[in-house]
Amino acid sequence: MRAIAALLLLLSGLILPASVQAQATRSRIAFVSIHIAEMPTIARAAAKRVEGSMAIDFFGLGGGLLPSIEGVDLGTYDLVLIDAAGPRLLNFSAQIEAAKKRTKVLVVGAGTPITGTVDPASHPDVARYWDNATEDNYGGLFAYAGSRLLGLPIPVPAPKVFPELALWHPEAKAPFARLSDYLAWETGRLPDAATRPRVGILFYRSLVLANNAAVVSALILEIEKQGGMPVPIWREGGRDLASSLLGGERLDALILCANRIDYADARAGVAEAARLGVPPLMCATDYRRTPEAWRDSLGGFAPEQTGELALSELEGIVEPMVVGARAVAPDGAVGYAALPDQVRWRVARAMAWARLHRLPNAEKRIVIPYHNEEPGEADVGSDPDSYMDAQGSIAALLTRLRAEGYDVGPDPIPDVATLSKRMAETGSSTRTGDRTALRARIAQGAITIPLATYLDWYATLPDEVRRATEARWGLPPGRIMTVDGQIVIPALRFGKVTLVAHPIWGIQADAGALAAKGALPPHHQYLAFHLWMQKGEHADAYLPMFTQLSLMPGKQEGPAADDAVAVLIGALPHIQPLPLQANGGVGNKRRTHAVTIGFMPEIVRAGLNPDLAAIAKLLGGQPLDQQAIRDAANRAGIGEALDFDPASAPWTAIEPALRRYLREAAAAPMPVGGHILGQAPDPVTTARLVQAMLAGNGGAAPDLVAVTRLLAGDDAALAPARATQARDYAARLAQAPREIDAIIAALSGGYVAPGPMQDAIRNPDALPAGRNPYTLDVRAIPTPAAWQAGARLADDMIAQHRARTGKPPRKVAFVLWSGETAQNGGTSEAQIFRLLGVRPVWNSRGQVVDVALEPRAALGRSRVDVLVTTSGTYRDHFGDKLGLIARAIALVSAAEEPDNPIRAETRARIAALRRAGVPADVAERRALRRIFSTAPGAYSPSTQFANREGWSPERLNRLYEARLGHAYGDGIDGEADSTAFAANLERVDAAIFSRSSSAYGLLDTPMPAAYLGGLAMAVRQRTGRNIETYVANGQVAGDVRIETLSRFYARERDSRYLNPEWIKGMQASGYNGARYMADLTDSMSLWEATKPDLVTDRDWEAVRDVYLRDRYNLGLDRFFAEANPAARAKLVAAMRDAVERGDWHADTATRLELGMGTVAAAPVPGTASVARASRMSGANAGSRKARARAGRASPSKSVSGFELVPQPRVSTQQPVRGSSTGLWMALAGLLVLCCMGLSTRPRW
């Protein structure tokens, strides 16, 4: 039998195919590499050279073009080669360790601390092959491994070594080791090489060695074509310093073909960028998508590469732009192809920065737009939520520019008051259709663009941009800011520096735009302004005090050259000051290519306003006068905030609650006027800021007198550790001049170093200001600290809700904003996970890679369903979080638990959809939907604009639901699904919003009312229920807590708007401060529309008494008259509207006071007071309040849809006429006053 078996074996060997016999005897090698996974072509070609002796299998780590090693038994191979690069490798440590016990493992390259069984030091040629990765060297590496490590009898070629740092040009025969040799060679090709601006290109040598440098070659040739001198520098790794190759020579611009300068150490990357002295302009290749797939993509870099952008910003790298994509040849070879239009745009922007670097200051032309979103004279300057004094900042900037040799004209720089007056009266936009005002602007020096000129420029735009603009705004020139065949741009000229009123977004000026669900394209004046900068003014820099350019259509991150946002910014260098609490200007950085420069508004502890101080004084008395305290609390209007009636609640509840509220109000953060760029706070404000910073993590605030003494030189005023901190903080604040220094550096084409983005009260390391702020790596959200805080907040919210309503919530709605998440690290996302009953799963690098289900028993309660709404900016830049939340919802929906409301609702919704004829697979997907935002490219609910036009709550709600009713998450990108949104709204019991910056509250702008109030409004109108609303208060980093909306609102009202200290700070800001006073009533009005039970008559009366009757004797009448009379007119008009709508049940004296026209008026755009009165007076008066109290709103009789009806406007300079009822009411009021001898001062 043995002989027969041997014979059969011999015969089988003779008849088996030779390839199978060779496979049985060849050695097997596994090669694991993220580098090869991205570009496997030359490695595979080299493997074929040795396939007679060995079989090589290539693996990646997930992603790329190779299979992952996950689940592969590496121990079955004769040798495992591992590329050490990539932190993801650490995720496979256990798998690698298991392989090391059974086979040989050799680690090549640098990176992670993974080690093998073969000592690389004993095989130095391995590193030479790997580091010089050509096809020949890959072949040599495989031969070396087979011969030296596996004992195979194959020849081993020597490695071919290339310089680690060199200059390379596709038309040169070899790389250049010295810059002088390269410049001499280029001079032979380009006779004017010596005078051309030098544009560096920093890229990895591996691209050339792999014959895959098409993108770099395209950049080089395009720079030459556009008149530049390319300086292409290859490097082997991040530690190869281009600056060392340049020697004493300087670049005028730098294109960085990488995400980072130094992948191992961001600080080293910053140091190298500083040595090079110019902004590193990103040039990226999409390794995963073809050119066609990239063009079709909505996100650009987002969401897959958003985390990489965050890391690049750590080094101050700017202008993320894709210029290449993956190309697959017919034979399967993979390479990178240049995107020609992207290359042209990348080079054009680099050449513009190079021009800034070279051009004498006196020749530079700078355009400085400012905020004027409400046409008219009341609201000109900066974005209200920036807390910047734009007029003061511009005056300071003009002064500095003159000192730096810029042409700002021959006249003296105007003082702030004069500049404010000129910007308001001659430099402001006008209401659409006001031809008289437009002609006046032209006479005052506005820029005019003849229609013929505009049409010539317009014809150069991409077809899609023109089609979108005309579909929304009609044929040129449109209606906005046009008269007599001209497009008008209000402006003030100071030599070659031009101040301009930034064009309005447009949504507030057109009925169709306001009603639209999708992205809003630029209107004709918007296009004309940006084209004028490029083609008319030939500006060298765009330096906005305000812009909403990031809201224009285009890819979410890293625009395409034919996107609207790209067409508008063109090649202009964009330099933008932004407050440190503004999420690092992430939208401006990643969508509009801005170099952002952080500044810090002055924010202090508020102290107590007179009403609260009176309560504190009474509480400090002995014995306590309980009735006097009750009366004082009632007059202060804080009963809602305390959740009891001060007149009747037990004293044992009142006293501790009052004491706590007073402590909170005294410590509440309060901005002190508007910040002037480059201006350090005065000593008094510095002491108050330092005090707030010392208490910023929840610690006890030191005595202000002690801080003041310390900063004046008394070293014993504070304990040593605190004294050291205080002096450090004061020194950082004193470096505010860096803010303008950074602007000047950027205007010179220089590098602006990065710094942390955060409110400096929460994170003092955000100071000094004047750096390019960076935000968090989105992949690390929620951070472990945020998870702990958010989980506690969720538990506290459930407990509060149960205490207030007697039962836990079934479903909680959330509002997610990008600025909030960037400040708090993801506490809102953590709350969502905790309510659902899942926990984040972090990898070894601290990145959240998944969620895990918490067992029901461990959770200790039923799970709570969620509805998530987001801002458009959150959707754009935190898209991976939406996918993670969607996965959590799906995971929980699958959990078979008897009290799982998420599963129950999902199953019920599936059944309803199936009954409606929806296919089963579609029904299952739609039933899981709980994440909603505006349509792709669209931003804002827009209810803030509609409310100014007098829309009824019913119409506001239809608008809100239409705008927000687009589903997102886990592969869903904005599909309109009003059915799913409505189904979610109908089950909501509570809603949560977060505030995580000391700068912002609920009344700074109308946006909290638009989002959080919008949720409450939508639920109320659908169900008749007034849901509980909460704020996750993270203004103090170490004291994060859940509060009722009414408590947060009341404390902000008392600590800011009814606080004479806040008012005095705003008075010191002049015109700008008056704007903030007037904006208060705009926010109150939208809260009235969306959450009518929040704002009370007492609130309106307090505003009247403080701002119109000057309760605190601050000289407000004179202040408004001198600083900004239009702001007072706006404030009065808003108060009149509140009365006319029935939001405020004002007494006869107040009605008389508001209706007599004693206020010097200016146009109040968007406030159709009398028109609204005619629609809402009489039987309709008070309807918003009444409907809120009654529950379900009565059906609206307004016209369906979102049509704006033009209404007549009545100047606030004249008394309201034409109403006999109003006249008799006024006369009756006057008679009562005369008979009773009452004054118009407040009665408390």
Short mmCIF file of N, CA and C in Angstrom, two decimals, residues 362-452:
data_model
loop_
_atom_site.label_atom_id
_atom_site.label_comp_id
_atom_site.label_asym_id
_atom_site.label_seq_id
_atom_site.Cartn_x
_atom_site.Cartn_y
_atom_site.Cartn_z
N ALA A 362 1.97 101.09 0.04
CA ALA A 362 1.29 102.26 -0.51
C ALA A 362 0.48 101.93 -1.75
N GLU A 363 0.77 100.78 -2.38
CA GLU A 363 0.06 100.41 -3.60
C GLU A 363 -1.06 99.39 -3.35
N LYS A 364 -1.16 98.89 -2.15
CA LYS A 364 -2.16 97.85 -1.88
C LYS A 364 -3.55 98.44 -1.76
N ARG A 365 -4.50 97.75 -2.37
CA ARG A 365 -5.89 98.16 -2.31
C ARG A 365 -6.65 97.16 -1.43
N ILE A 366 -7.30 97.68 -0.41
CA ILE A 366 -7.95 96.82 0.60
C ILE A 366 -9.43 97.18 0.66
N VAL A 367 -10.27 96.16 0.69
CA VAL A 367 -11.71 96.36 0.84
C VAL A 367 -12.12 95.81 2.22
N ILE A 368 -12.81 96.66 2.99
CA ILE A 368 -13.25 96.29 4.34
C ILE A 368 -14.77 96.37 4.41
N PRO A 369 -15.46 95.25 4.22
CA PRO A 369 -16.94 95.26 4.36
C PRO A 369 -17.34 95.25 5.84
N TYR A 370 -18.51 95.80 6.10
CA TYR A 370 -19.05 95.80 7.46
C TYR A 370 -20.52 95.38 7.41
N HIS A 371 -21.04 95.04 8.57
CA HIS A 371 -22.38 94.49 8.72
C HIS A 371 -23.44 95.56 8.47
N ASN A 372 -24.45 95.18 7.69
CA ASN A 372 -25.63 96.03 7.49
C ASN A 372 -26.79 95.16 7.01
N GLU A 373 -27.03 94.07 7.76
CA GLU A 373 -28.05 93.11 7.34
C GLU A 373 -29.46 93.69 7.39
N GLU A 374 -29.71 94.64 8.28
CA GLU A 374 -30.98 95.35 8.26
C GLU A 374 -30.74 96.68 7.57
N PRO A 375 -31.16 96.82 6.32
CA PRO A 375 -30.91 98.08 5.63
C PRO A 375 -31.43 99.26 6.45
N GLY A 376 -30.70 100.34 6.42
CA GLY A 376 -31.06 101.51 7.19
C GLY A 376 -29.92 101.92 8.09
N GLU A 377 -30.17 102.89 8.93
CA GLU A 377 -29.10 103.52 9.70
C GLU A 377 -28.94 102.96 11.11
N ALA A 378 -29.78 102.03 11.53
CA ALA A 378 -29.76 101.60 12.93
C ALA A 378 -28.74 100.51 13.21
N ASP A 379 -28.34 99.74 12.20
CA ASP A 379 -27.62 98.50 12.47
C ASP A 379 -26.44 98.35 11.52
N VAL A 380 -25.43 99.18 11.69
CA VAL A 380 -24.26 99.19 10.83
C VAL A 380 -23.03 98.91 11.69
N GLY A 381 -22.18 98.00 11.26
CA GLY A 381 -20.95 97.76 12.02
C GLY A 381 -20.46 96.33 11.91
N SER A 382 -20.57 95.59 13.02
CA SER A 382 -20.09 94.21 13.06
C SER A 382 -21.28 93.28 13.25
N ASP A 383 -21.01 91.99 13.07
CA ASP A 383 -22.03 90.98 13.38
C ASP A 383 -22.37 91.10 14.86
N PRO A 384 -23.66 91.21 15.22
CA PRO A 384 -23.98 91.41 16.64
C PRO A 384 -23.39 90.37 17.57
N ASP A 385 -23.24 89.12 17.12
CA ASP A 385 -22.73 88.12 18.06
C ASP A 385 -21.21 88.11 18.15
N SER A 386 -20.56 89.07 17.50
CA SER A 386 -19.09 89.13 17.62
C SER A 386 -18.65 89.97 18.81
N TYR A 387 -19.53 90.85 19.31
CA TYR A 387 -19.17 91.79 20.37
C TYR A 387 -17.91 92.58 20.00
N MET A 388 -17.84 92.97 18.74
CA MET A 388 -16.77 93.83 18.28
C MET A 388 -17.33 95.22 17.98
N ASP A 389 -16.62 96.24 18.36
CA ASP A 389 -16.94 97.61 17.97
C ASP A 389 -16.28 97.84 16.62
N ALA A 390 -17.03 97.62 15.55
CA ALA A 390 -16.45 97.70 14.22
C ALA A 390 -15.95 99.10 13.91
N GLN A 391 -16.73 100.11 14.28
CA GLN A 391 -16.31 101.48 13.98
C GLN A 391 -15.01 101.83 14.71
N GLY A 392 -14.95 101.48 16.00
CA GLY A 392 -13.71 101.74 16.73
C GLY A 392 -12.55 100.94 16.17
N SER A 393 -12.82 99.71 15.76
CA SER A 393 -11.76 98.86 15.21
C SER A 393 -11.27 99.38 13.86
N ILE A 394 -12.20 99.83 13.03
CA ILE A 394 -11.80 100.37 11.73
C ILE A 394 -10.98 101.64 11.91
N ALA A 395 -11.40 102.51 12.83
CA ALA A 395 -10.63 103.73 13.09
C ALA A 395 -9.21 103.38 13.54
N ALA A 396 -9.10 102.40 14.43
CA ALA A 396 -7.77 101.99 14.91
C ALA A 396 -6.96 101.36 13.77
N LEU A 397 -7.63 100.58 12.93
CA LEU A 397 -6.94 99.93 11.83
C LEU A 397 -6.45 100.96 10.80
N LEU A 398 -7.28 101.95 10.48
CA LEU A 398 -6.87 102.99 9.54
C LEU A 398 -5.65 103.74 10.07
N THR A 399 -5.65 104.02 11.35
CA THR A 399 -4.51 104.71 11.95
C THR A 399 -3.24 103.88 11.82
N ARG A 400 -3.35 102.58 12.10
CA ARG A 400 -2.18 101.70 11.99
C ARG A 400 -1.74 101.54 10.53
N LEU A 401 -2.70 101.43 9.62
CA LEU A 401 -2.34 101.30 8.21
C LEU A 401 -1.57 102.53 7.73
N ARG A 402 -2.00 103.71 8.14
CA ARG A 402 -1.26 104.92 7.77
C ARG A 402 0.18 104.85 8.31
N ALA A 403 0.34 104.39 9.54
CA ALA A 403 1.68 104.29 10.12
C ALA A 403 2.54 103.28 9.37
N GLU A 404 1.90 102.27 8.75
CA GLU A 404 2.63 101.25 8.01
C GLU A 404 2.86 101.63 6.56
N GLY A 405 2.45 102.83 6.17
CA GLY A 405 2.71 103.29 4.82
C GLY A 405 1.63 103.02 3.80
N TYR A 406 0.45 102.58 4.26
CA TYR A 406 -0.66 102.37 3.33
C TYR A 406 -1.27 103.72 2.96
N ASP A 407 -1.87 103.76 1.79
CA ASP A 407 -2.55 104.97 1.32
C ASP A 407 -3.96 104.99 1.89
N VAL A 408 -4.19 105.81 2.92
CA VAL A 408 -5.53 105.97 3.49
C VAL A 408 -6.05 107.38 3.24
N GLY A 409 -5.50 108.04 2.24
CA GLY A 409 -5.97 109.36 1.89
C GLY A 409 -5.26 110.45 2.69
N PRO A 410 -5.44 111.70 2.26
CA PRO A 410 -4.71 112.80 2.91
C PRO A 410 -5.39 113.35 4.17
N ASP A 411 -6.68 113.06 4.34
CA ASP A 411 -7.41 113.67 5.45
C ASP A 411 -7.11 112.97 6.76
N PRO A 412 -7.31 113.67 7.88
CA PRO A 412 -7.13 113.02 9.18
C PRO A 412 -8.10 111.84 9.32
N ILE A 413 -7.68 110.81 10.04
CA ILE A 413 -8.56 109.67 10.31
C ILE A 413 -9.68 110.16 11.22
N PRO A 414 -10.94 109.94 10.86
CA PRO A 414 -12.05 110.44 11.70
C PRO A 414 -12.08 109.73 13.05
N ASP A 415 -12.59 110.42 14.05
CA ASP A 415 -12.78 109.75 15.34
C ASP A 415 -13.94 108.76 15.21
N VAL A 416 -14.13 107.96 16.25
CA VAL A 416 -15.10 106.88 16.17
C VAL A 416 -16.51 107.41 15.98
N ALA A 417 -16.87 108.47 16.68
CA ALA A 417 -18.22 109.00 16.55
C ALA A 417 -18.48 109.51 15.14
N THR A 418 -17.52 110.21 14.58
CA THR A 418 -17.68 110.74 13.22
C THR A 418 -17.76 109.61 12.21
N LEU A 419 -16.88 108.63 12.36
CA LEU A 419 -16.90 107.49 11.44
C LEU A 419 -18.23 106.74 11.54
N SER A 420 -18.72 106.56 12.76
CA SER A 420 -20.00 105.88 12.95
C SER A 420 -21.12 106.62 12.23
N LYS A 421 -21.14 107.94 12.35
CA LYS A 421 -22.18 108.75 11.72
C LYS A 421 -22.10 108.62 10.20
N ARG A 422 -20.88 108.68 9.67
CA ARG A 422 -20.74 108.58 8.22
C ARG A 422 -21.15 107.19 7.72
N MET A 423 -20.75 106.15 8.43
CA MET A 423 -21.12 104.80 8.00
C MET A 423 -22.63 104.60 8.04
N ALA A 424 -23.29 105.18 9.04
CA ALA A 424 -24.74 105.01 9.16
C ALA A 424 -25.49 105.86 8.15
N GLU A 425 -25.07 107.10 7.97
CA GLU A 425 -25.86 108.03 7.16
C GLU A 425 -25.54 107.99 5.68
N THR A 426 -24.29 107.67 5.32
CA THR A 426 -23.94 107.65 3.90
C THR A 426 -23.43 106.29 3.44
N GLY A 427 -23.08 105.42 4.38
CA GLY A 427 -22.51 104.13 4.01
C GLY A 427 -23.40 102.95 4.31
N SER A 428 -24.70 103.18 4.49
CA SER A 428 -25.61 102.08 4.80
C SER A 428 -26.47 101.75 3.59
N SER A 429 -26.92 100.49 3.56
CA SER A 429 -27.81 100.06 2.48
C SER A 429 -29.21 100.62 2.71
N THR A 430 -30.01 100.57 1.68
CA THR A 430 -31.37 101.09 1.75
C THR A 430 -32.37 99.97 1.52
N ARG A 431 -33.61 100.25 1.91
CA ARG A 431 -34.65 99.25 1.70
C ARG A 431 -34.89 99.02 0.21
N THR A 432 -35.19 97.76 -0.12
CA THR A 432 -35.44 97.42 -1.52
C THR A 432 -36.59 98.27 -2.06
N GLY A 433 -36.34 98.89 -3.19
CA GLY A 433 -37.36 99.70 -3.83
C GLY A 433 -37.33 101.16 -3.46
N ASP A 434 -36.50 101.56 -2.49
CA ASP A 434 -36.43 102.96 -2.09
C ASP A 434 -35.47 103.69 -3.03
N ARG A 435 -35.99 104.10 -4.17
CA ARG A 435 -35.15 104.70 -5.21
C ARG A 435 -34.60 106.05 -4.78
N THR A 436 -35.38 106.79 -4.02
CA THR A 436 -34.91 108.11 -3.56
C THR A 436 -33.69 107.97 -2.67
N ALA A 437 -33.76 107.04 -1.75
CA ALA A 437 -32.61 106.83 -0.86
C ALA A 437 -31.39 106.34 -1.63
N LEU A 438 -31.62 105.50 -2.63
CA LEU A 438 -30.49 105.01 -3.42
C LEU A 438 -29.82 106.15 -4.19
N ARG A 439 -30.62 107.03 -4.75
CA ARG A 439 -30.03 108.16 -5.47
C ARG A 439 -29.24 109.05 -4.53
N ALA A 440 -29.75 109.16 -3.29
CA ALA A 440 -29.01 109.94 -2.29
C ALA A 440 -27.67 109.27 -1.99
N ARG A 441 -27.64 107.94 -1.90
CA ARG A 441 -26.38 107.26 -1.65
C ARG A 441 -25.39 107.52 -2.79
N ILE A 442 -25.89 107.51 -4.01
CA ILE A 442 -25.01 107.78 -5.15
C ILE A 442 -24.42 109.18 -5.02
N ALA A 443 -25.24 110.15 -4.66
CA ALA A 443 -24.76 111.52 -4.50
C ALA A 443 -23.75 111.62 -3.36
N GLN A 444 -23.86 110.71 -2.38
CA GLN A 444 -22.94 110.73 -1.24
C GLN A 444 -21.65 109.97 -1.50
N GLY A 445 -21.49 109.41 -2.70
CA GLY A 445 -20.22 108.77 -3.05
C GLY A 445 -20.25 107.26 -3.12
N ALA A 446 -21.42 106.66 -3.18
CA ALA A 446 -21.49 105.20 -3.27
C ALA A 446 -20.87 104.72 -4.58
N ILE A 447 -20.40 103.49 -4.57
CA ILE A 447 -19.87 102.87 -5.78
C ILE A 447 -21.05 102.49 -6.67
N THR A 448 -20.95 102.77 -7.93
CA THR A 448 -21.99 102.41 -8.89
C THR A 448 -21.40 101.53 -9.98
N ILE A 449 -22.14 100.51 -10.35
CA ILE A 449 -21.72 99.60 -11.41
C ILE A 449 -22.78 99.64 -12.50
N PRO A 450 -22.47 100.24 -13.64
CA PRO A 450 -23.46 100.27 -14.73
C PRO A 450 -23.86 98.86 -15.13
N LEU A 451 -25.09 98.74 -15.55
CA LEU A 451 -25.61 97.43 -15.91
C LEU A 451 -24.76 96.78 -17.00
N ALA A 452 -24.31 97.56 -17.97
CA ALA A 452 -23.51 96.99 -19.06
C ALA A 452 -22.21 96.38 -18.53
#
